[in-house]
């Protein structure tokens, strides 16, 4: 008993799913993610972030950078703490200002705590330290 199958019909009698539209959607998503990944502002290649095991950390676009020498930069420019806080407060639009710090792993812990205390003293409601993912 030979069964005959016509083109486009599965063995169970229903139509087969077209795969070409699915492949097109997958390629479009791939292109979208490749393009969107290139839009992020690059981090200084000499900066070595501290490591942690927190899996959901992503580097924020506007963070305060503390380098190995203790120099504090914001958006690539060395600025006083007051100017950094004023810029972040203007962007937040209210009194709830969150400051993100990207410290170099070779930076001094005392410089990091002093920077954190200074920003909290200026009125930052939350100070986060951004680190590199430990599970790569």
mmCIF file of N, CA and C in Angstrom:
data_model
loop_
_atom_site.group_PDB
_atom_site.id
_atom_site.type_symbol
_atom_site.label_atom_id
_atom_site.label_comp_id
_atom_site.label_asym_id
_atom_site.label_seq_id
_atom_site.Cartn_x
_atom_site.Cartn_y
_atom_site.Cartn_z
ATOM 1 N N UNK A 1 0.828 -1.174 0.000
ATOM 2 C CA UNK A 1 0.000 0.000 0.000
ATOM 3 C C UNK A 1 0.875 1.242 0.000
ATOM 4 N N UNK A 2 1.097 1.758 -1.104
ATOM 5 C CA UNK A 2 1.918 2.958 -1.232
ATOM 6 C C UNK A 2 1.052 4.187 -1.057
ATOM 7 N N UNK A 3 1.511 5.096 -0.216
ATOM 8 C CA UNK A 3 0.774 6.337 -0.030
ATOM 9 C C UNK A 3 1.382 7.398 -0.929
ATOM 10 N N UNK A 4 0.536 8.207 -1.484
ATOM 11 C CA UNK A 4 1.004 9.287 -2.340
ATOM 12 C C UNK A 4 0.855 10.601 -1.573
ATOM 13 N N UNK A 5 1.896 11.393 -1.625
ATOM 14 C CA UNK A 5 1.869 12.694 -0.971
ATOM 15 C C UNK A 5 2.036 13.768 -2.036
ATOM 16 N N UNK A 6 1.150 14.711 -2.002
ATOM 17 C CA UNK A 6 1.283 15.824 -2.942
ATOM 18 C C UNK A 6 2.213 16.869 -2.333
ATOM 19 N N UNK A 7 2.711 17.748 -3.161
ATOM 20 C CA UNK A 7 3.657 18.768 -2.721
ATOM 21 C C UNK A 7 2.999 19.681 -1.679
ATOM 22 N N UNK A 8 3.674 19.872 -0.533
ATOM 23 C CA UNK A 8 3.174 20.778 0.490
ATOM 24 C C UNK A 8 2.239 20.119 1.488
ATOM 25 N N UNK A 9 2.011 18.843 1.391
ATOM 26 C CA UNK A 9 1.119 18.150 2.321
ATOM 27 C C UNK A 9 1.970 17.246 3.209
ATOM 28 N N UNK A 10 1.739 17.296 4.508
ATOM 29 C CA UNK A 10 2.490 16.443 5.427
ATOM 30 C C UNK A 10 1.827 15.076 5.504
ATOM 31 N N UNK A 11 2.484 14.166 6.184
ATOM 32 C CA UNK A 11 1.946 12.805 6.308
ATOM 33 C C UNK A 11 0.648 12.767 7.096
ATOM 34 N N UNK A 12 0.456 13.738 7.954
ATOM 35 C CA UNK A 12 -0.758 13.740 8.764
ATOM 36 C C UNK A 12 -1.911 14.415 8.051
ATOM 37 N N UNK A 13 -1.713 14.870 6.884
ATOM 38 C CA UNK A 13 -2.814 15.427 6.111
ATOM 39 C C UNK A 13 -2.931 16.933 6.159
ATOM 40 N N UNK A 14 -2.127 17.644 6.981
ATOM 41 C CA UNK A 14 -2.215 19.103 7.068
ATOM 42 C C UNK A 14 -1.150 19.773 6.206
ATOM 43 N N UNK A 15 -1.256 21.052 6.079
ATOM 44 C CA UNK A 15 -0.266 21.810 5.317
ATOM 45 C C UNK A 15 1.023 21.916 6.133
ATOM 46 N N UNK A 16 2.165 21.915 5.465
ATOM 47 C CA UNK A 16 3.437 22.113 6.161
ATOM 48 C C UNK A 16 3.635 23.599 6.440
ATOM 49 N N UNK A 17 4.428 23.885 7.445
ATOM 50 C CA UNK A 17 4.698 25.269 7.807
ATOM 51 C C UNK A 17 5.746 25.839 6.856
ATOM 52 N N UNK A 18 5.518 27.026 6.327
ATOM 53 C CA UNK A 18 6.535 27.634 5.461
ATOM 54 C C UNK A 18 7.716 28.129 6.305
ATOM 55 N N UNK A 19 8.920 27.772 5.939
ATOM 56 C CA UNK A 19 10.096 28.131 6.725
ATOM 57 C C UNK A 19 10.773 29.407 6.236
ATOM 58 N N UNK A 20 10.537 29.812 5.017
ATOM 59 C CA UNK A 20 11.197 31.005 4.491
ATOM 60 C C UNK A 20 10.849 32.268 5.276
ATOM 61 N N UNK A 21 9.573 32.539 5.615
ATOM 62 C CA UNK A 21 9.288 33.728 6.430
ATOM 63 C C UNK A 21 9.948 33.672 7.815
ATOM 64 N N UNK A 22 10.032 32.494 8.393
ATOM 65 C CA UNK A 22 10.687 32.347 9.689
ATOM 66 C C UNK A 22 12.178 32.667 9.589
ATOM 67 N N UNK A 23 12.812 32.191 8.541
ATOM 68 C CA UNK A 23 14.231 32.474 8.332
ATOM 69 C C UNK A 23 14.438 33.971 8.122
ATOM 70 N N UNK A 24 13.558 34.621 7.378
ATOM 71 C CA UNK A 24 13.658 36.067 7.156
ATOM 72 C C UNK A 24 13.558 36.832 8.466
ATOM 73 N N UNK A 25 12.643 36.436 9.329
ATOM 74 C CA UNK A 25 12.472 37.106 10.609
ATOM 75 C C UNK A 25 13.719 36.928 11.484
ATOM 76 N N UNK A 26 14.283 35.744 11.489
ATOM 77 C CA UNK A 26 15.479 35.484 12.287
ATOM 78 C C UNK A 26 16.642 36.339 11.791
ATOM 79 N N UNK A 27 16.829 36.448 10.494
ATOM 80 C CA UNK A 27 17.902 37.280 9.961
ATOM 81 C C UNK A 27 17.668 38.756 10.253
ATOM 82 N N UNK A 28 16.436 39.222 10.186
ATOM 83 C CA UNK A 28 16.146 40.613 10.517
ATOM 84 C C UNK A 28 16.455 40.903 11.988
ATOM 85 N N UNK A 29 16.115 39.966 12.871
ATOM 86 C CA UNK A 29 16.423 40.136 14.287
ATOM 87 C C UNK A 29 17.934 40.152 14.508
ATOM 88 N N UNK A 30 18.656 39.303 13.804
ATOM 89 C CA UNK A 30 20.102 39.264 13.917
ATOM 90 C C UNK A 30 20.709 40.602 13.495
ATOM 91 N N UNK A 31 20.259 41.151 12.384
ATOM 92 C CA UNK A 31 20.761 42.444 11.916
ATOM 93 C C UNK A 31 20.420 43.545 12.912
ATOM 94 N N UNK A 32 19.200 43.517 13.459
ATOM 95 C CA UNK A 32 18.800 44.525 14.445
ATOM 96 C C UNK A 32 19.719 44.506 15.665
ATOM 97 N N UNK A 33 20.003 43.320 16.203
ATOM 98 C CA UNK A 33 20.835 43.236 17.395
ATOM 99 C C UNK A 33 22.287 43.605 17.094
ATOM 100 N N UNK A 34 22.771 43.288 15.911
ATOM 101 C CA UNK A 34 24.133 43.691 15.552
ATOM 102 C C UNK A 34 24.248 45.205 15.452
ATOM 103 N N UNK A 35 23.245 45.847 14.861
ATOM 104 C CA UNK A 35 23.270 47.301 14.722
ATOM 105 C C UNK A 35 23.101 47.971 16.081
ATOM 106 N N UNK A 36 22.183 47.490 16.885
ATOM 107 C CA UNK A 36 21.951 48.130 18.182
ATOM 108 C C UNK A 36 23.140 47.949 19.120
ATOM 109 N N UNK A 37 23.882 46.885 18.992
ATOM 110 C CA UNK A 37 25.060 46.687 19.828
ATOM 111 C C UNK A 37 26.153 47.690 19.476
ATOM 112 N N UNK A 38 26.201 48.155 18.245
ATOM 113 C CA UNK A 38 27.215 49.105 17.819
ATOM 114 C C UNK A 38 26.893 50.526 18.266
ATOM 115 N N UNK A 39 25.668 50.795 18.725
ATOM 116 C CA UNK A 39 25.277 52.133 19.105
ATOM 117 C C UNK A 39 25.729 52.518 20.514
ATOM 118 N N UNK A 40 26.138 51.558 21.300
ATOM 119 C CA UNK A 40 26.571 51.838 22.667
ATOM 120 C C UNK A 40 27.921 52.555 22.653
ATOM 121 N N UNK A 41 28.085 53.473 23.571
ATOM 122 C CA UNK A 41 29.333 54.226 23.683
ATOM 123 C C UNK A 41 30.423 53.301 24.203
ATOM 124 N N UNK A 42 31.580 53.234 23.529
ATOM 125 C CA UNK A 42 32.636 52.316 23.977
ATOM 126 C C UNK A 42 33.282 52.791 25.264
ATOM 127 N N UNK A 43 33.727 51.833 26.049
ATOM 128 C CA UNK A 43 34.433 52.128 27.293
ATOM 129 C C UNK A 43 35.920 52.214 26.976
ATOM 130 N N UNK A 44 36.639 53.050 27.707
ATOM 131 C CA UNK A 44 38.074 53.220 27.515
ATOM 132 C C UNK A 44 38.761 51.854 27.587
ATOM 133 N N UNK A 45 39.554 51.465 26.562
ATOM 134 C CA UNK A 45 40.163 50.128 26.558
ATOM 135 C C UNK A 45 41.186 49.908 27.670
ATOM 136 N N UNK A 46 41.735 50.980 28.246
ATOM 137 C CA UNK A 46 42.703 50.825 29.333
ATOM 138 C C UNK A 46 42.026 50.590 30.682
ATOM 139 N N UNK A 47 40.720 50.776 30.745
ATOM 140 C CA UNK A 47 39.989 50.615 31.997
ATOM 141 C C UNK A 47 39.726 49.138 32.256
ATOM 142 N N UNK A 48 40.142 48.630 33.394
ATOM 143 C CA UNK A 48 39.884 47.248 33.778
ATOM 144 C C UNK A 48 38.890 47.253 34.929
ATOM 145 N N UNK A 49 37.686 46.749 34.672
ATOM 146 C CA UNK A 49 36.634 46.768 35.681
ATOM 147 C C UNK A 49 36.844 45.670 36.716
ATOM 148 N N UNK A 50 36.355 45.917 37.915
ATOM 149 C CA UNK A 50 36.381 44.895 38.951
ATOM 150 C C UNK A 50 35.425 43.781 38.560
ATOM 151 N N UNK A 51 35.679 42.586 39.045
ATOM 152 C CA UNK A 51 34.861 41.441 38.660
ATOM 153 C C UNK A 51 33.837 41.112 39.735
ATOM 154 N N UNK A 52 32.699 40.582 39.294
ATOM 155 C CA UNK A 52 31.646 40.141 40.193
ATOM 156 C C UNK A 52 30.894 39.005 39.522
ATOM 157 N N UNK A 53 30.061 38.314 40.266
ATOM 158 C CA UNK A 53 29.292 37.213 39.706
ATOM 159 C C UNK A 53 27.867 37.603 39.401
ATOM 160 N N UNK A 54 27.539 38.879 39.438
ATOM 161 C CA UNK A 54 26.180 39.333 39.170
ATOM 162 C C UNK A 54 25.908 39.231 37.669
ATOM 163 N N UNK A 55 24.936 38.396 37.217
ATOM 164 C CA UNK A 55 24.758 38.144 35.783
ATOM 165 C C UNK A 55 23.985 39.215 35.029
ATOM 166 N N UNK A 56 23.379 40.195 35.682
ATOM 167 C CA UNK A 56 22.512 41.134 34.981
ATOM 168 C C UNK A 56 23.104 42.532 34.828
ATOM 169 N N UNK A 57 24.399 42.691 35.062
ATOM 170 C CA UNK A 57 25.005 44.011 34.976
ATOM 171 C C UNK A 57 25.358 44.372 33.544
ATOM 172 N N UNK A 58 25.014 45.579 33.163
ATOM 173 C CA UNK A 58 25.428 46.127 31.882
ATOM 174 C C UNK A 58 25.988 47.519 32.140
ATOM 175 N N UNK A 59 27.046 47.876 31.442
ATOM 176 C CA UNK A 59 27.618 49.201 31.685
ATOM 177 C C UNK A 59 26.663 50.302 31.269
ATOM 178 N N UNK A 60 26.372 51.244 32.144
ATOM 179 C CA UNK A 60 25.478 52.340 31.791
ATOM 180 C C UNK A 60 26.179 53.323 30.859
ATOM 181 N N UNK A 61 25.413 54.015 30.022
ATOM 182 C CA UNK A 61 26.029 54.930 29.066
ATOM 183 C C UNK A 61 26.665 56.157 29.717
ATOM 184 N N UNK A 62 26.074 56.668 30.793
ATOM 185 C CA UNK A 62 26.610 57.856 31.461
ATOM 186 C C UNK A 62 26.991 57.501 32.886
ATOM 187 N N UNK A 63 28.235 57.102 33.041
ATOM 188 C CA UNK A 63 28.719 56.724 34.363
ATOM 189 C C UNK A 63 29.963 57.532 34.697
ATOM 190 N N UNK A 64 30.217 57.658 35.978
ATOM 191 C CA UNK A 64 31.414 58.327 36.465
ATOM 192 C C UNK A 64 32.539 57.288 36.456
ATOM 193 N N UNK A 65 33.656 57.618 35.818
ATOM 194 C CA UNK A 65 34.765 56.672 35.673
ATOM 195 C C UNK A 65 35.884 57.069 36.619
ATOM 196 N N UNK A 66 36.331 56.101 37.411
ATOM 197 C CA UNK A 66 37.464 56.285 38.320
ATOM 198 C C UNK A 66 38.604 55.429 37.796
ATOM 199 N N UNK A 67 39.695 56.062 37.322
ATOM 200 C CA UNK A 67 40.784 55.280 36.746
ATOM 201 C C UNK A 67 41.818 54.902 37.798
ATOM 202 N N UNK A 68 42.858 54.214 37.357
ATOM 203 C CA UNK A 68 43.873 53.685 38.264
ATOM 204 C C UNK A 68 44.590 54.790 39.036
ATOM 205 N N UNK A 69 44.789 55.921 38.396
ATOM 206 C CA UNK A 69 45.504 57.023 39.044
ATOM 207 C C UNK A 69 44.620 57.831 39.987
ATOM 208 N N UNK A 70 43.330 57.522 40.042
ATOM 209 C CA UNK A 70 42.408 58.254 40.905
ATOM 210 C C UNK A 70 41.723 59.410 40.209
ATOM 211 N N UNK A 71 41.930 59.541 38.893
ATOM 212 C CA UNK A 71 41.294 60.619 38.124
ATOM 213 C C UNK A 71 39.832 60.261 37.872
ATOM 214 N N UNK A 72 38.941 61.218 38.109
ATOM 215 C CA UNK A 72 37.504 61.021 37.934
ATOM 216 C C UNK A 72 37.063 61.735 36.658
ATOM 217 N N UNK A 73 36.451 60.978 35.732
ATOM 218 C CA UNK A 73 35.954 61.560 34.485
ATOM 219 C C UNK A 73 34.473 61.251 34.330
ATOM 220 N N UNK A 74 33.785 62.142 33.648
ATOM 221 C CA UNK A 74 32.370 61.963 33.345
ATOM 222 C C UNK A 74 32.173 62.330 31.883
ATOM 223 N N UNK A 75 31.690 61.370 31.095
ATOM 224 C CA UNK A 75 31.531 61.535 29.644
ATOM 225 C C UNK A 75 32.850 61.891 28.969
ATOM 226 N N UNK A 76 33.922 61.296 29.463
ATOM 227 C CA UNK A 76 35.231 61.463 28.861
ATOM 228 C C UNK A 76 35.981 62.714 29.258
ATOM 229 N N UNK A 77 35.415 63.535 30.147
ATOM 230 C CA UNK A 77 36.044 64.790 30.550
ATOM 231 C C UNK A 77 36.223 64.798 32.065
ATOM 232 N N UNK A 78 37.403 65.211 32.521
ATOM 233 C CA UNK A 78 37.630 65.336 33.955
ATOM 234 C C UNK A 78 36.855 66.552 34.463
ATOM 235 N N UNK A 79 35.966 66.316 35.412
ATOM 236 C CA UNK A 79 35.095 67.375 35.921
ATOM 237 C C UNK A 79 35.051 67.319 37.444
ATOM 238 N N UNK A 80 34.756 68.451 38.091
ATOM 239 C CA UNK A 80 34.583 68.419 39.557
ATOM 240 C C UNK A 80 33.304 67.662 39.914
ATOM 241 N N UNK A 81 33.281 67.142 41.126
ATOM 242 C CA UNK A 81 32.136 66.345 41.571
ATOM 243 C C UNK A 81 30.828 67.118 41.482
ATOM 244 N N UNK A 82 30.863 68.390 41.811
ATOM 245 C CA UNK A 82 29.640 69.204 41.793
ATOM 246 C C UNK A 82 29.058 69.301 40.378
ATOM 247 N N UNK A 83 29.930 69.461 39.376
ATOM 248 C CA UNK A 83 29.463 69.551 37.986
ATOM 249 C C UNK A 83 28.867 68.226 37.529
ATOM 250 N N UNK A 84 29.467 67.132 37.936
ATOM 251 C CA UNK A 84 28.942 65.805 37.576
ATOM 252 C C UNK A 84 27.565 65.616 38.188
ATOM 253 N N UNK A 85 27.446 65.933 39.480
ATOM 254 C CA UNK A 85 26.163 65.750 40.153
ATOM 255 C C UNK A 85 25.097 66.664 39.561
ATOM 256 N N UNK A 86 25.449 67.902 39.232
ATOM 257 C CA UNK A 86 24.487 68.839 38.643
ATOM 258 C C UNK A 86 23.987 68.329 37.295
ATOM 259 N N UNK A 87 24.891 67.777 36.480
ATOM 260 C CA UNK A 87 24.488 67.234 35.177
ATOM 261 C C UNK A 87 23.559 66.040 35.338
ATOM 262 N N UNK A 88 23.869 65.151 36.273
ATOM 263 C CA UNK A 88 23.009 63.985 36.504
ATOM 264 C C UNK A 88 21.656 64.389 37.083
ATOM 265 N N UNK A 89 21.660 65.392 37.946
ATOM 266 C CA UNK A 89 20.414 65.873 38.537
ATOM 267 C C UNK A 89 19.529 66.516 37.477
ATOM 268 N N UNK A 90 20.135 67.246 36.533
ATOM 269 C CA UNK A 90 19.357 67.870 35.454
ATOM 270 C C UNK A 90 18.737 66.811 34.552
ATOM 271 N N UNK A 91 19.450 65.716 34.318
ATOM 272 C CA UNK A 91 18.912 64.636 33.486
ATOM 273 C C UNK A 91 17.814 63.866 34.206
ATOM 274 N N UNK A 92 17.964 63.683 35.515
ATOM 275 C CA UNK A 92 16.974 62.922 36.276
ATOM 276 C C UNK A 92 15.663 63.690 36.390
ATOM 277 N N UNK A 93 15.756 65.011 36.434
ATOM 278 C CA UNK A 93 14.551 65.832 36.499
ATOM 279 C C UNK A 93 13.890 65.884 37.862
ATOM 280 N N UNK A 94 14.439 65.240 38.851
ATOM 281 C CA UNK A 94 13.891 65.296 40.205
ATOM 282 C C UNK A 94 15.030 65.143 41.206
ATOM 283 N N UNK A 95 14.679 64.948 42.454
ATOM 284 C CA UNK A 95 15.707 64.856 43.493
ATOM 285 C C UNK A 95 16.260 63.443 43.641
ATOM 286 N N UNK A 96 15.672 62.452 42.976
ATOM 287 C CA UNK A 96 16.122 61.062 43.077
ATOM 288 C C UNK A 96 17.209 60.817 42.027
ATOM 289 N N UNK A 97 18.459 61.072 42.410
ATOM 290 C CA UNK A 97 19.584 60.955 41.478
ATOM 291 C C UNK A 97 20.355 59.674 41.786
ATOM 292 N N UNK A 98 20.518 58.835 40.760
ATOM 293 C CA UNK A 98 21.319 57.624 40.875
ATOM 294 C C UNK A 98 22.629 57.840 40.133
ATOM 295 N N UNK A 99 23.741 57.604 40.811
ATOM 296 C CA UNK A 99 25.066 57.763 40.216
ATOM 297 C C UNK A 99 25.674 56.381 40.055
ATOM 298 N N UNK A 100 26.207 56.119 38.869
ATOM 299 C CA UNK A 100 26.880 54.845 38.597
ATOM 300 C C UNK A 100 28.366 55.116 38.431
ATOM 301 N N UNK A 101 29.179 54.350 39.137
ATOM 302 C CA UNK A 101 30.631 54.525 39.094
ATOM 303 C C UNK A 101 31.247 53.298 38.440
ATOM 304 N N UNK A 102 32.124 53.517 37.452
ATOM 305 C CA UNK A 102 32.902 52.452 36.823
ATOM 306 C C UNK A 102 34.338 52.575 37.313
ATOM 307 N N UNK A 103 34.716 51.834 38.354
ATOM 308 C CA UNK A 103 36.092 51.946 38.854
ATOM 309 C C UNK A 103 37.021 50.984 38.124
ATOM 310 N N UNK A 104 38.240 51.419 37.921
ATOM 311 C CA UNK A 104 39.280 50.529 37.415
ATOM 312 C C UNK A 104 39.608 49.556 38.535
ATOM 313 N N UNK A 105 39.846 48.303 38.214
ATOM 314 C CA UNK A 105 40.108 47.314 39.272
ATOM 315 C C UNK A 105 41.409 47.607 40.005
ATOM 316 N N UNK A 106 42.280 48.396 39.379
ATOM 317 C CA UNK A 106 43.548 48.752 40.010
ATOM 318 C C UNK A 106 43.458 50.053 40.796
ATOM 319 N N UNK A 107 42.265 50.663 40.825
ATOM 320 C CA UNK A 107 42.116 51.930 41.553
ATOM 321 C C UNK A 107 42.115 51.683 43.056
ATOM 322 N N UNK A 108 42.424 52.729 43.786
ATOM 323 C CA UNK A 108 42.517 52.657 45.240
ATOM 324 C C UNK A 108 41.121 52.600 45.851
ATOM 325 N N UNK A 109 40.918 51.698 46.787
ATOM 326 C CA UNK A 109 39.610 51.559 47.435
ATOM 327 C C UNK A 109 39.257 52.818 48.231
ATOM 328 N N UNK A 110 40.253 53.481 48.797
ATOM 329 C CA UNK A 110 39.980 54.710 49.540
ATOM 330 C C UNK A 110 39.485 55.818 48.617
ATOM 331 N N UNK A 111 40.022 55.875 47.391
ATOM 332 C CA UNK A 111 39.551 56.868 46.422
ATOM 333 C C UNK A 111 38.109 56.580 46.022
ATOM 334 N N UNK A 112 37.777 55.300 45.898
ATOM 335 C CA UNK A 112 36.404 54.921 45.549
ATOM 336 C C UNK A 112 35.428 55.276 46.668
ATOM 337 N N UNK A 113 35.796 54.988 47.903
ATOM 338 C CA UNK A 113 34.895 55.322 49.010
ATOM 339 C C UNK A 113 34.782 56.830 49.195
ATOM 340 N N UNK A 114 35.879 57.561 48.948
ATOM 341 C CA UNK A 114 35.817 59.023 49.050
ATOM 342 C C UNK A 114 34.903 59.606 47.966
ATOM 343 N N UNK A 115 34.998 59.063 46.749
ATOM 344 C CA UNK A 115 34.123 59.514 45.662
ATOM 345 C C UNK A 115 32.663 59.216 45.983
ATOM 346 N N UNK A 116 32.406 58.035 46.497
ATOM 347 C CA UNK A 116 31.046 57.654 46.877
ATOM 348 C C UNK A 116 30.507 58.569 47.966
ATOM 349 N N UNK A 117 31.312 58.824 48.990
ATOM 350 C CA UNK A 117 30.879 59.694 50.090
ATOM 351 C C UNK A 117 30.632 61.124 49.602
ATOM 352 N N UNK A 118 31.475 61.593 48.706
ATOM 353 C CA UNK A 118 31.314 62.955 48.182
ATOM 354 C C UNK A 118 30.011 63.076 47.382
ATOM 355 N N UNK A 119 29.742 62.093 46.538
ATOM 356 C CA UNK A 119 28.511 62.136 45.739
ATOM 357 C C UNK A 119 27.264 61.990 46.617
ATOM 358 N N UNK A 120 27.347 61.149 47.637
ATOM 359 C CA UNK A 120 26.217 61.023 48.581
ATOM 360 C C UNK A 120 26.022 62.333 49.342
ATOM 361 N N UNK A 121 27.127 62.994 49.683
ATOM 362 C CA UNK A 121 27.053 64.278 50.382
ATOM 363 C C UNK A 121 26.430 65.371 49.527
ATOM 364 N N UNK A 122 26.607 65.276 48.224
ATOM 365 C CA UNK A 122 26.016 66.260 47.315
ATOM 366 C C UNK A 122 24.513 66.030 47.116
ATOM 367 N N UNK A 123 24.026 64.846 47.519
ATOM 368 C CA UNK A 123 22.591 64.580 47.421
ATOM 369 C C UNK A 123 22.195 63.393 46.577
ATOM 370 N N UNK A 124 23.148 62.574 46.160
ATOM 371 C CA UNK A 124 22.800 61.381 45.374
ATOM 372 C C UNK A 124 22.028 60.414 46.262
ATOM 373 N N UNK A 125 20.870 59.973 45.775
ATOM 374 C CA UNK A 125 20.055 59.060 46.573
ATOM 375 C C UNK A 125 20.587 57.634 46.512
ATOM 376 N N UNK A 126 21.299 57.314 45.429
ATOM 377 C CA UNK A 126 21.819 55.959 45.269
ATOM 378 C C UNK A 126 23.118 56.033 44.475
ATOM 379 N N UNK A 127 24.132 55.313 44.934
ATOM 380 C CA UNK A 127 25.407 55.220 44.227
ATOM 381 C C UNK A 127 25.667 53.745 43.956
ATOM 382 N N UNK A 128 25.808 53.386 42.678
ATOM 383 C CA UNK A 128 26.053 51.998 42.277
ATOM 384 C C UNK A 128 27.449 51.878 41.712
ATOM 385 N N UNK A 129 28.107 50.769 42.010
ATOM 386 C CA UNK A 129 29.421 50.486 41.457
ATOM 387 C C UNK A 129 29.239 49.415 40.392
ATOM 388 N N UNK A 130 29.610 49.735 39.166
ATOM 389 C CA UNK A 130 29.441 48.827 38.033
ATOM 390 C C UNK A 130 30.719 48.034 37.859
ATOM 391 N N UNK A 131 30.580 46.710 37.754
ATOM 392 C CA UNK A 131 31.733 45.830 37.630
ATOM 393 C C UNK A 131 31.558 44.914 36.431
ATOM 394 N N UNK A 132 32.635 44.250 36.068
ATOM 395 C CA UNK A 132 32.619 43.320 34.954
ATOM 396 C C UNK A 132 31.991 42.005 35.395
ATOM 397 N N UNK A 133 31.299 41.354 34.481
ATOM 398 C CA UNK A 133 30.695 40.070 34.803
ATOM 399 C C UNK A 133 31.769 39.034 35.062
ATOM 400 N N UNK A 134 31.621 38.283 36.110
ATOM 401 C CA UNK A 134 32.598 37.259 36.453
ATOM 402 C C UNK A 134 32.396 35.968 35.678
ATOM 403 N N UNK A 135 31.211 35.732 35.143
ATOM 404 C CA UNK A 135 30.918 34.496 34.422
ATOM 405 C C UNK A 135 30.869 34.790 32.926
ATOM 406 N N UNK A 136 32.024 34.797 32.287
ATOM 407 C CA UNK A 136 32.042 35.075 30.839
ATOM 408 C C UNK A 136 32.477 33.842 30.123
#
